[in-house]
PDB file of C-alpha atoms in Angstrom:
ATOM      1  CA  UNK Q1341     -56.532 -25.283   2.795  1.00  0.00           C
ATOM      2  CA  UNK Q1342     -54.275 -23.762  -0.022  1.00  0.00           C
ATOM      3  CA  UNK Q1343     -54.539 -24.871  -3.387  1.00  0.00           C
ATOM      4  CA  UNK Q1344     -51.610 -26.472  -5.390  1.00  0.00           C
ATOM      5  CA  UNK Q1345     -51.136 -23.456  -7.157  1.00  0.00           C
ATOM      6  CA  UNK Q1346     -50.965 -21.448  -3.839  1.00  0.00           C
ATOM      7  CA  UNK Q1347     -48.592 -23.911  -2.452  1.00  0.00           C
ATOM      8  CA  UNK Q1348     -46.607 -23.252  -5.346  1.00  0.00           C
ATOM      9  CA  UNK Q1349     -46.223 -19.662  -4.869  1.00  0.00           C
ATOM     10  CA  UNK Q1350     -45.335 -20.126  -0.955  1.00  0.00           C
ATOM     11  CA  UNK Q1351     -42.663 -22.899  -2.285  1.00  0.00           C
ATOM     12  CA  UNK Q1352     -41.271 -20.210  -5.210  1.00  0.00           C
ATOM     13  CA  UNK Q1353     -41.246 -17.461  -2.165  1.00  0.00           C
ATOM     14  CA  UNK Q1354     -39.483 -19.514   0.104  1.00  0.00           C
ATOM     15  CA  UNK Q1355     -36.965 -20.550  -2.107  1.00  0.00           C
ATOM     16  CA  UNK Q1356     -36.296 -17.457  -3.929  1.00  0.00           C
ATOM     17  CA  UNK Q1357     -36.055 -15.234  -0.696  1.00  0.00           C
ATOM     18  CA  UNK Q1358     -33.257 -18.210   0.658  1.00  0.00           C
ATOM     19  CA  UNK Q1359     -31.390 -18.027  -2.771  1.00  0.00           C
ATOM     20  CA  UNK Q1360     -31.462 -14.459  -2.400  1.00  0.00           C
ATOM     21  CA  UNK Q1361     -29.908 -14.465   0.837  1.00  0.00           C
ATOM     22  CA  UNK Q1362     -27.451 -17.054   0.674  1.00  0.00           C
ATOM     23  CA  UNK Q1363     -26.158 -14.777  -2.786  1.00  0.00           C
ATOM     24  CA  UNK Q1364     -25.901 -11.618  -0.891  1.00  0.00           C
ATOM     25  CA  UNK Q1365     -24.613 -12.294   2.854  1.00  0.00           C
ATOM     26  CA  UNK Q1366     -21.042 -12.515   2.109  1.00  0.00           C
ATOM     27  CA  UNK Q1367     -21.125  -9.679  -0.198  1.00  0.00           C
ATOM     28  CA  UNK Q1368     -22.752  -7.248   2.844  1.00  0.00           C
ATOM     29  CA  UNK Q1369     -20.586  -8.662   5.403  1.00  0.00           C
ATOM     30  CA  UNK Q1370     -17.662  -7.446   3.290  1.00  0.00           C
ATOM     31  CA  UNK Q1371     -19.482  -4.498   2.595  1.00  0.00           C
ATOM     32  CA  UNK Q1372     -19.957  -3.951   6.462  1.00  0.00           C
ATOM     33  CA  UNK Q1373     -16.881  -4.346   6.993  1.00  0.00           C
ATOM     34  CA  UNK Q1374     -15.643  -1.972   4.840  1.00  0.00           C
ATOM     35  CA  UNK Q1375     -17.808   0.880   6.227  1.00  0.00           C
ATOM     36  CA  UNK Q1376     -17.060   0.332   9.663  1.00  0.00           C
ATOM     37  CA  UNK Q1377     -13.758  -0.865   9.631  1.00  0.00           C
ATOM     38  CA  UNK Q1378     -12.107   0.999   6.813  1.00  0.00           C
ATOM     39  CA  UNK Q1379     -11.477   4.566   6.209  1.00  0.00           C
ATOM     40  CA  UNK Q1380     -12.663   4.693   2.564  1.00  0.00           C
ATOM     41  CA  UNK Q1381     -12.559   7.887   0.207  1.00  0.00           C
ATOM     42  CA  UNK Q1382     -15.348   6.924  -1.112  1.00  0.00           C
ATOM     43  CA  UNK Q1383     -17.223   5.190   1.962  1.00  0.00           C
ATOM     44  CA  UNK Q1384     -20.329   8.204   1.740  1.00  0.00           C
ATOM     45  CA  UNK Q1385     -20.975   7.715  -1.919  1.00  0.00           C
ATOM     46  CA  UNK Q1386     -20.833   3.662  -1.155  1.00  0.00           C
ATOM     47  CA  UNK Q1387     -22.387   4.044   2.068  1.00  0.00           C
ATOM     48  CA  UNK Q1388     -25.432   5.688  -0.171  1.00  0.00           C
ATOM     49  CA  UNK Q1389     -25.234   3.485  -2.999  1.00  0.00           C
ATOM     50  CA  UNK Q1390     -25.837   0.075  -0.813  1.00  0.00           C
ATOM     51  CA  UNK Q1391     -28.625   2.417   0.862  1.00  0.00           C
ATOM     52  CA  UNK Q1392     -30.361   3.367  -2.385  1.00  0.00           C
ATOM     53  CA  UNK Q1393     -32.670   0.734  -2.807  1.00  0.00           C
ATOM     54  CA  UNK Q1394     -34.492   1.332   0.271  1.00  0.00           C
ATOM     55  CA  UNK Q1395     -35.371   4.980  -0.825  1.00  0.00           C
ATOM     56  CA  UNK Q1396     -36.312   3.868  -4.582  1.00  0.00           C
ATOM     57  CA  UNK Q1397     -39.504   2.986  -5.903  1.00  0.00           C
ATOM     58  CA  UNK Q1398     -39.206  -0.774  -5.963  1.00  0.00           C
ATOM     59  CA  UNK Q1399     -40.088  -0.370  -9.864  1.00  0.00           C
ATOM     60  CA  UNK Q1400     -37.382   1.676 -10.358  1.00  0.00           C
ATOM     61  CA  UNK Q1401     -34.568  -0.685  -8.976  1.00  0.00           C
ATOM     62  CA  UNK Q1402     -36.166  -3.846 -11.374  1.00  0.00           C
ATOM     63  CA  UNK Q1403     -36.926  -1.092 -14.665  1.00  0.00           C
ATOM     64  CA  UNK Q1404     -32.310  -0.724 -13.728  1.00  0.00           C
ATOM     65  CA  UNK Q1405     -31.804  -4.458 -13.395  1.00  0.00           C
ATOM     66  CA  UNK Q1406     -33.603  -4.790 -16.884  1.00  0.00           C
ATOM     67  CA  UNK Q1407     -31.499  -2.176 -18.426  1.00  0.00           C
ATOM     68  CA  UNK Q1408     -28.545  -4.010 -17.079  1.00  0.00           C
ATOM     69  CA  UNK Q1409     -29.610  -7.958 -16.743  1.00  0.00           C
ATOM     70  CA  UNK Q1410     -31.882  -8.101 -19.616  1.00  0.00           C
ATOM     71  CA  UNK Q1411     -31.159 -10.180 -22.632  1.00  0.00           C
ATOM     72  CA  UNK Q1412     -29.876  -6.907 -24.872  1.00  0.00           C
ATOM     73  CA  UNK Q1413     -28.087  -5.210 -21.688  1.00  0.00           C
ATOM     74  CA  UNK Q1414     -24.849  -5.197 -21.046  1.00  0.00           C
ATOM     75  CA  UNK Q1415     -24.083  -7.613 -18.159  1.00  0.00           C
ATOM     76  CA  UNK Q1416     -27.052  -9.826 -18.859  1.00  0.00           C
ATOM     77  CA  UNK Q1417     -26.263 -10.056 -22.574  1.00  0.00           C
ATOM     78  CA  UNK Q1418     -22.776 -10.946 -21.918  1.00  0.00           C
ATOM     79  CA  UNK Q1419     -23.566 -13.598 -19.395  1.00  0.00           C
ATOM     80  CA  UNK Q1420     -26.001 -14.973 -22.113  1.00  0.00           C
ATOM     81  CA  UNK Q1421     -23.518 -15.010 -24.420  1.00  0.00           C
ATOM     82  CA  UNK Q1422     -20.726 -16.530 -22.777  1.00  0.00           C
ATOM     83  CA  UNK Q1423     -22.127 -19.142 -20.201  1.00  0.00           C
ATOM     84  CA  UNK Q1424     -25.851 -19.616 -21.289  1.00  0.00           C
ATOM     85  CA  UNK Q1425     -26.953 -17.945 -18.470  1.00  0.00           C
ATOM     86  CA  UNK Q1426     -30.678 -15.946 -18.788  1.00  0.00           C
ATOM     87  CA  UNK Q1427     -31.622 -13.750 -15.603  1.00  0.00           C
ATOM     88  CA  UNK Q1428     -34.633 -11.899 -17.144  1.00  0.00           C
ATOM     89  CA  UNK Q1429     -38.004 -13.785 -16.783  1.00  0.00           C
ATOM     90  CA  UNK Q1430     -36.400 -16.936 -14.541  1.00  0.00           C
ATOM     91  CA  UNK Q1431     -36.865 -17.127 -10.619  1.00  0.00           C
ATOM     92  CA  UNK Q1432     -32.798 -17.020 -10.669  1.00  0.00           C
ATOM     93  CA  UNK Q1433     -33.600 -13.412 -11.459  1.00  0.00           C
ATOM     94  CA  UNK Q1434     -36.174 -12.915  -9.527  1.00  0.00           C
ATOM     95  CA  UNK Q1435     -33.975 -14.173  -6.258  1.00  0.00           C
ATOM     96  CA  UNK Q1436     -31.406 -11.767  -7.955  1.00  0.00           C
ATOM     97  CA  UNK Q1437     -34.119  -8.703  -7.840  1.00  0.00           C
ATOM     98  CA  UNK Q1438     -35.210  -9.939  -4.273  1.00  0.00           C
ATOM     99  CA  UNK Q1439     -31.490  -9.817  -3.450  1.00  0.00           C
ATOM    100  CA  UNK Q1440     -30.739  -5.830  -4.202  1.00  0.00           C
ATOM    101  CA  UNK Q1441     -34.173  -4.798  -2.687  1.00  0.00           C
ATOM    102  CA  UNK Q1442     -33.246  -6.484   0.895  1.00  0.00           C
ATOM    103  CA  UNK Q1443     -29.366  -5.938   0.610  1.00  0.00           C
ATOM    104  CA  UNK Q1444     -29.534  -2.541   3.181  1.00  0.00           C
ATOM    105  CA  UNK Q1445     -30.969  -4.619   5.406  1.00  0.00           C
ATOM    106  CA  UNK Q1446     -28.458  -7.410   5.856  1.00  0.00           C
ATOM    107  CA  UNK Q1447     -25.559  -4.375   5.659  1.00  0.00           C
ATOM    108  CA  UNK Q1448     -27.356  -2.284   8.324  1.00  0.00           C
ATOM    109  CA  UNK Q1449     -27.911  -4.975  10.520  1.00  0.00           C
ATOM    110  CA  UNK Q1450     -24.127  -6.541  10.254  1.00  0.00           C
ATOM    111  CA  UNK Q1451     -22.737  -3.394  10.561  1.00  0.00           C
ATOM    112  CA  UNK Q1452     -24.438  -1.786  13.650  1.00  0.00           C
ATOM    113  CA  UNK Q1453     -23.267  -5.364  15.330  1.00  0.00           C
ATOM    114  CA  UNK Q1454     -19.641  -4.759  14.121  1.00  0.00           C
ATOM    115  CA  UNK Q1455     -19.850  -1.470  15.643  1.00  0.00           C
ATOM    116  CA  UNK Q1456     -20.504  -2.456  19.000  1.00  0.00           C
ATOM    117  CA  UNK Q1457     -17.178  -4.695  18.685  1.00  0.00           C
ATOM    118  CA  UNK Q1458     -14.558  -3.293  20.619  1.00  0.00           C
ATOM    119  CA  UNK Q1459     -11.702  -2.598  18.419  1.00  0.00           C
ATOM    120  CA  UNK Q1460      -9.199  -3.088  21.183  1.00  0.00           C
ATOM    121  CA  UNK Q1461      -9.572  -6.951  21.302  1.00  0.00           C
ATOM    122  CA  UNK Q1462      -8.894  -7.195  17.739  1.00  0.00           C
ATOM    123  CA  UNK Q1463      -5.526  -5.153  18.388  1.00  0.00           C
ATOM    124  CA  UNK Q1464      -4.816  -7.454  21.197  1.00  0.00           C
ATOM    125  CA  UNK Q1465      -5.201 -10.476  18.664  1.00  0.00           C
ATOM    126  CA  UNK Q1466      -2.937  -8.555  16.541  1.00  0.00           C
ATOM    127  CA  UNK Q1467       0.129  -7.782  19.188  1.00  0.00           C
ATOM    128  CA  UNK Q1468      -0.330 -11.647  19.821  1.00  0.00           C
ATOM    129  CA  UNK Q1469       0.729 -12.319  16.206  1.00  0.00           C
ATOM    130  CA  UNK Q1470      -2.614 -13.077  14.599  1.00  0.00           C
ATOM    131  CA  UNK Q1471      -2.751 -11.990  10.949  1.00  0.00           C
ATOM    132  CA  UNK Q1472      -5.321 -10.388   9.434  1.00  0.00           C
ATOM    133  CA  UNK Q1473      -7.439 -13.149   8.319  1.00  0.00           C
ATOM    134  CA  UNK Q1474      -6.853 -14.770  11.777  1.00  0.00           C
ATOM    135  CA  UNK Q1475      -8.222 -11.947  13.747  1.00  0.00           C
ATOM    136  CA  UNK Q1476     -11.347 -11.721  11.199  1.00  0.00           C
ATOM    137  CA  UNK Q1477     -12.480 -15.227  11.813  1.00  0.00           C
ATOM    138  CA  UNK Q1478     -11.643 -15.728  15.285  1.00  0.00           C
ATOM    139  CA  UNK Q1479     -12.106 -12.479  16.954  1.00  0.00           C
ATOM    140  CA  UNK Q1480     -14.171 -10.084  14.410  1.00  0.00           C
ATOM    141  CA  UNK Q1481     -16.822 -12.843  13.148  1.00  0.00           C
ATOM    142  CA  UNK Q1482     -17.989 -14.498  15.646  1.00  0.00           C
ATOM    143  CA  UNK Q1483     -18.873 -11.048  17.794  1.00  0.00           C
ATOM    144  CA  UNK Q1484     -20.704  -9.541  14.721  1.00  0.00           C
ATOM    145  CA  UNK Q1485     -23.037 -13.158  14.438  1.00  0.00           C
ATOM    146  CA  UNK Q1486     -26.175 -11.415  16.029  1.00  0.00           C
ATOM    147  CA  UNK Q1487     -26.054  -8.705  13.454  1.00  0.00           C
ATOM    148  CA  UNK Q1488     -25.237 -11.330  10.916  1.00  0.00           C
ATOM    149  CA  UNK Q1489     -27.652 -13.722  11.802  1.00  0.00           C
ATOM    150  CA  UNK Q1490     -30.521 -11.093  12.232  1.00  0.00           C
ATOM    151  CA  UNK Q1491     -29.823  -9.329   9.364  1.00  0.00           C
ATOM    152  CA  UNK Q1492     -29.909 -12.883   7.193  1.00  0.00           C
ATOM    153  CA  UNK Q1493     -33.149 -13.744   8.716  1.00  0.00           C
ATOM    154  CA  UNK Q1494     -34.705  -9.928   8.516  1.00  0.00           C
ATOM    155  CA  UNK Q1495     -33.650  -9.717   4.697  1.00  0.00           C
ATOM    156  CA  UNK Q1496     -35.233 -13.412   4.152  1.00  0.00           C
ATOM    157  CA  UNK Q1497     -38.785 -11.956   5.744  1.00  0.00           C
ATOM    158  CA  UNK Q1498     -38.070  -8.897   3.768  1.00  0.00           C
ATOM    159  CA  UNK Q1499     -37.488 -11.082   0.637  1.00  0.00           C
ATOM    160  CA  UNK Q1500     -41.011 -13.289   0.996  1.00  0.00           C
ATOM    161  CA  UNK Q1501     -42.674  -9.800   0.625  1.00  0.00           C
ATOM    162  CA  UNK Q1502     -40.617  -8.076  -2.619  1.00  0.00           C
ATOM    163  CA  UNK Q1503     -43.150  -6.884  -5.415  1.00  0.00           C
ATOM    164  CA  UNK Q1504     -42.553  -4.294  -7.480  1.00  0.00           C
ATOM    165  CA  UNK Q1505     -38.789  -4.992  -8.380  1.00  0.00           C
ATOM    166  CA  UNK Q1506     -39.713  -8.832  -8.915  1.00  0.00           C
ATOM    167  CA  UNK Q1507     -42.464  -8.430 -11.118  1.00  0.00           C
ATOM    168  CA  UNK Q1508     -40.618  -5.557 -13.025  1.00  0.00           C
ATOM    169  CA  UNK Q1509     -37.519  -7.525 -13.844  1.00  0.00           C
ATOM    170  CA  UNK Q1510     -39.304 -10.990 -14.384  1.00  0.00           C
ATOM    171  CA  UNK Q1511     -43.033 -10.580 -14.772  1.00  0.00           C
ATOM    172  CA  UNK Q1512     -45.809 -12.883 -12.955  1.00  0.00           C
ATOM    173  CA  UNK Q1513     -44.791 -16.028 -14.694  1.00  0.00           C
ATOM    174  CA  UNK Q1514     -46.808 -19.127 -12.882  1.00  0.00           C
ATOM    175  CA  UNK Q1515     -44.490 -21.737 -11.698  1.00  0.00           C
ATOM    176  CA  UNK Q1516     -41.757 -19.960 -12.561  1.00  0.00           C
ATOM    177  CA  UNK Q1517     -41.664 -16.175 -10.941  1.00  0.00           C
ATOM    178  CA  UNK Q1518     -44.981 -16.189  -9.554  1.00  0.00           C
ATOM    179  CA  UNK Q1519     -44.242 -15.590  -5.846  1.00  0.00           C
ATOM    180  CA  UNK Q1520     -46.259 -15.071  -2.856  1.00  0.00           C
ATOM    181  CA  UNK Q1521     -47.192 -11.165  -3.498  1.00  0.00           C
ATOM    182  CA  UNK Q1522     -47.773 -11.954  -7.129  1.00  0.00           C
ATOM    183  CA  UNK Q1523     -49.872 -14.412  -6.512  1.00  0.00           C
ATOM    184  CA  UNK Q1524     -51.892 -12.355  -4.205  1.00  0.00           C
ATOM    185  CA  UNK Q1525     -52.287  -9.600  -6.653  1.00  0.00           C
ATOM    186  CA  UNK Q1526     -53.210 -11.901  -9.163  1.00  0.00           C
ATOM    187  CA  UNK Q1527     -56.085 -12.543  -7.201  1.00  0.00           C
ATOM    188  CA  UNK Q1528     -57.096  -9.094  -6.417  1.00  0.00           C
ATOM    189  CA  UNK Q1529     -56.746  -8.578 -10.413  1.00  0.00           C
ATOM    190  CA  UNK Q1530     -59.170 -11.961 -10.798  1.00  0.00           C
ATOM    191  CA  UNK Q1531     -63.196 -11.882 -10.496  1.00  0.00           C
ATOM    192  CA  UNK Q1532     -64.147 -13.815  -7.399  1.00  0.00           C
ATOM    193  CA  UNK Q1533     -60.361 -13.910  -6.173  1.00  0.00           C
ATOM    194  CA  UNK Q1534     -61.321 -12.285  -2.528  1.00  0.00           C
ATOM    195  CA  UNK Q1535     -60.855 -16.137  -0.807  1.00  0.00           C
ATOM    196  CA  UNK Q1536     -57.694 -16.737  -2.366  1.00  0.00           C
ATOM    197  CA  UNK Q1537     -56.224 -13.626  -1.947  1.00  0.00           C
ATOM    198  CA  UNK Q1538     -57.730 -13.570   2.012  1.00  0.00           C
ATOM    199  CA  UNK Q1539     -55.784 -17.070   2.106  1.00  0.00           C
ATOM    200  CA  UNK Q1540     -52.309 -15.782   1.024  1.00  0.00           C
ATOM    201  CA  UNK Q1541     -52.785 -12.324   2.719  1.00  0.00           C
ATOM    202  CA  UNK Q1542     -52.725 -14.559   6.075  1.00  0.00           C
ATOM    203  CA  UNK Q1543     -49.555 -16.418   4.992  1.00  0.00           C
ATOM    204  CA  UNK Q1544     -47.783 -13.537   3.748  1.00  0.00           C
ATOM    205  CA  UNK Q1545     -48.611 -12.167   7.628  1.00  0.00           C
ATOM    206  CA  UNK Q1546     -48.013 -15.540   9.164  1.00  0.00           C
ATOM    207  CA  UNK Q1547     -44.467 -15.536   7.425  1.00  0.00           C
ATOM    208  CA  UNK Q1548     -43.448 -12.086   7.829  1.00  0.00           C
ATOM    209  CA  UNK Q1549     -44.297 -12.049  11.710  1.00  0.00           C
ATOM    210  CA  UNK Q1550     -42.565 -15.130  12.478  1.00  0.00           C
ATOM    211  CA  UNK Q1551     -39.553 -13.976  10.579  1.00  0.00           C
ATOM    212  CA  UNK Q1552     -39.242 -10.870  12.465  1.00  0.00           C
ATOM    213  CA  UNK Q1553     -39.863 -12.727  15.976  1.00  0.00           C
ATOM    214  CA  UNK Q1554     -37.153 -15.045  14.690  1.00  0.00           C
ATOM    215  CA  UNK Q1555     -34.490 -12.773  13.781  1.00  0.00           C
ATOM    216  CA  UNK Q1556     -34.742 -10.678  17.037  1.00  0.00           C
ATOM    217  CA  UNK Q1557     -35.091 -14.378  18.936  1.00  0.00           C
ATOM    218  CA  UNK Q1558     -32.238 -15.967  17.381  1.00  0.00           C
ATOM    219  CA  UNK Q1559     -30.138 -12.466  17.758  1.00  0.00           C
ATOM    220  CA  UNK Q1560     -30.896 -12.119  21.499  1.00  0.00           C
ATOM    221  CA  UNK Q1561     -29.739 -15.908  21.907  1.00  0.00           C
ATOM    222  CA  UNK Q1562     -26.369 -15.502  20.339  1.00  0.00           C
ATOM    223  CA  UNK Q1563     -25.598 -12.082  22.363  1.00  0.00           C
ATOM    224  CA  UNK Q1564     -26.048 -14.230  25.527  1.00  0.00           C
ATOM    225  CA  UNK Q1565     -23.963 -17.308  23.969  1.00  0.00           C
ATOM    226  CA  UNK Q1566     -20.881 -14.880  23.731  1.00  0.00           C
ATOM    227  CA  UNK Q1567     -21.767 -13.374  26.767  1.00  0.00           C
ATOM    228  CA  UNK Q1568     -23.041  -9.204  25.349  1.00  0.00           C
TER     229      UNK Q1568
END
C-alpha cells in the first residue's frame, strides 16, 4: 500500500505529465506539419531545434528554462509582471519543463504519420474546391490520428518519468513539484528509504509499460478504423 504522501506524488505525476501534453500537442502538430508539409528555409535549423532536447542533458534544458522563466529572466519576469503569473518553483512549471523534454516525441511521432499520407488525396480535396483549412481537418487530420494519438500518449509516459529538467527548473517541493521520480530519489537520498523507493520504482514501471502498450494499442486500432 502507498502512503498519502506517495499517492501524492503519483497524483502530481499524473497531472503534470497530462497538463504537459494537452500544452504542447497543438504546438507539434503545427510543428509537424510544417516539416513535412512545407518547404521551409529554415526547416534543418528548426528541424534541430525541436530535436535538441532529446540530445541535452536534461539539466541543461531546466538550468535554460531558469535563465528564461525564472522570476529575474526575461519571459518569466515579464509574465510576472504583467499577469501575476510565477512558473519557477510551481507544478505549472514543472508541466512546462515536462513539456520541452517530451516535445520530440509528440513531433516525431505526428510527423512520421503525416508522412505516410498520400499527398495526392489532399490535391484531390483541393481540385474539388476544399480550402485549405477544409482539406486540413477533413482529409490531413484525421489520417495523421495514429501518429497523433501515439505520440500524445508516448510523450505522457515520457512525461511521468522527467527528472533532471523538473527538479532543475522547480526543485523537489512536496505537494507542490514533488513528482513521481523526485519522490523516488528522495527516498534513495533518505536513511531506511529502500521500501518506499522499491514501492514507487514498481509504479514508475507499472506506468511507463502500460503507457507504451497503450500508445502502440490505441495507434494500431485507429490505422484499422481508417482502414491503413
Amino acid at each position: 500500500m502507498l502512503t498519502a504522501a506517495e499517492v501524492d506524488a503519483v497524483r502530481l505525476s499524473l497531472s503534470i505529465a497530462l497538463r504537459s501534453v494537452l500544452f504542447s500537442l497543438p504546438l507539434a502538430i503545427l510543428v509537424a506539419w510544417l516539416l513535412t508539409r512545407r518547404q521551409l528555409r529554415g526547416g534543418l535549423l528548426l528541424d534541430a531545434f525541436v530535436h535538441l532536447p532529446l540530445v541535452l542533458p536534461p539539466v541543461v534544458v531546466g538550468y535554460l528554462l531558469l535563465l528564461l522563466f525564472g522570476m529575474r529572466g526575461p519571459i518569466g519576469g515579464w509574465l510576472y509582471a504583467h499577469f501575476g503569473i510565477q512558473l519557477v518553483f510551481t507544478s505549472a512549471g514543472a508541466a512546462l519543463a515536462t513539456a520541452v523534454m517530451s516535445f520530440p516525441l509528440m513531433v516525431r511521432a505526428i510527423r512520421i504519420s503525416l508522412e505516410g499520407v498520400d499527398a495526392g488525396l489532399e490535391d484531390a480535396a483541393r481540385t474539388l474546391g476544399a480550402g485549405a483549412w477544409d482539406r486540413f481537418f477533413t482529409v490531413t487530420l484525421p489520417l495523421m490520428l495514429p501518429g497523433i494519438l501515439a505520440g500524445a500518449v508516448t510523450a505522457f509516459s515520457a512525461g511521468l518519468g522527467e527528472f533532471g529538467a523538473v527538479i532543475t527548473f522547480v526543485s523537489n517541493i512536496p505537494g507542490e513539484t514533488r513528482t513521481l521520480p523526485l519522490a523516488l530519489y528522495t527516498a534513495l537520498q533518505t536513511p531506511g528509504g529502500d521500501a518506499v523507493a522499491a514501492r514507487l520504482a514498481a509504479v514508475s514501471f507499472s506506468l511507463g509499460l502500460i503507457g507504451l502498450i497503450a500508445a502502440e494499442f490505441i495507434a494500431r486500432r485507429v490505422r484499422r478504423m481508417l482502414g491503413r
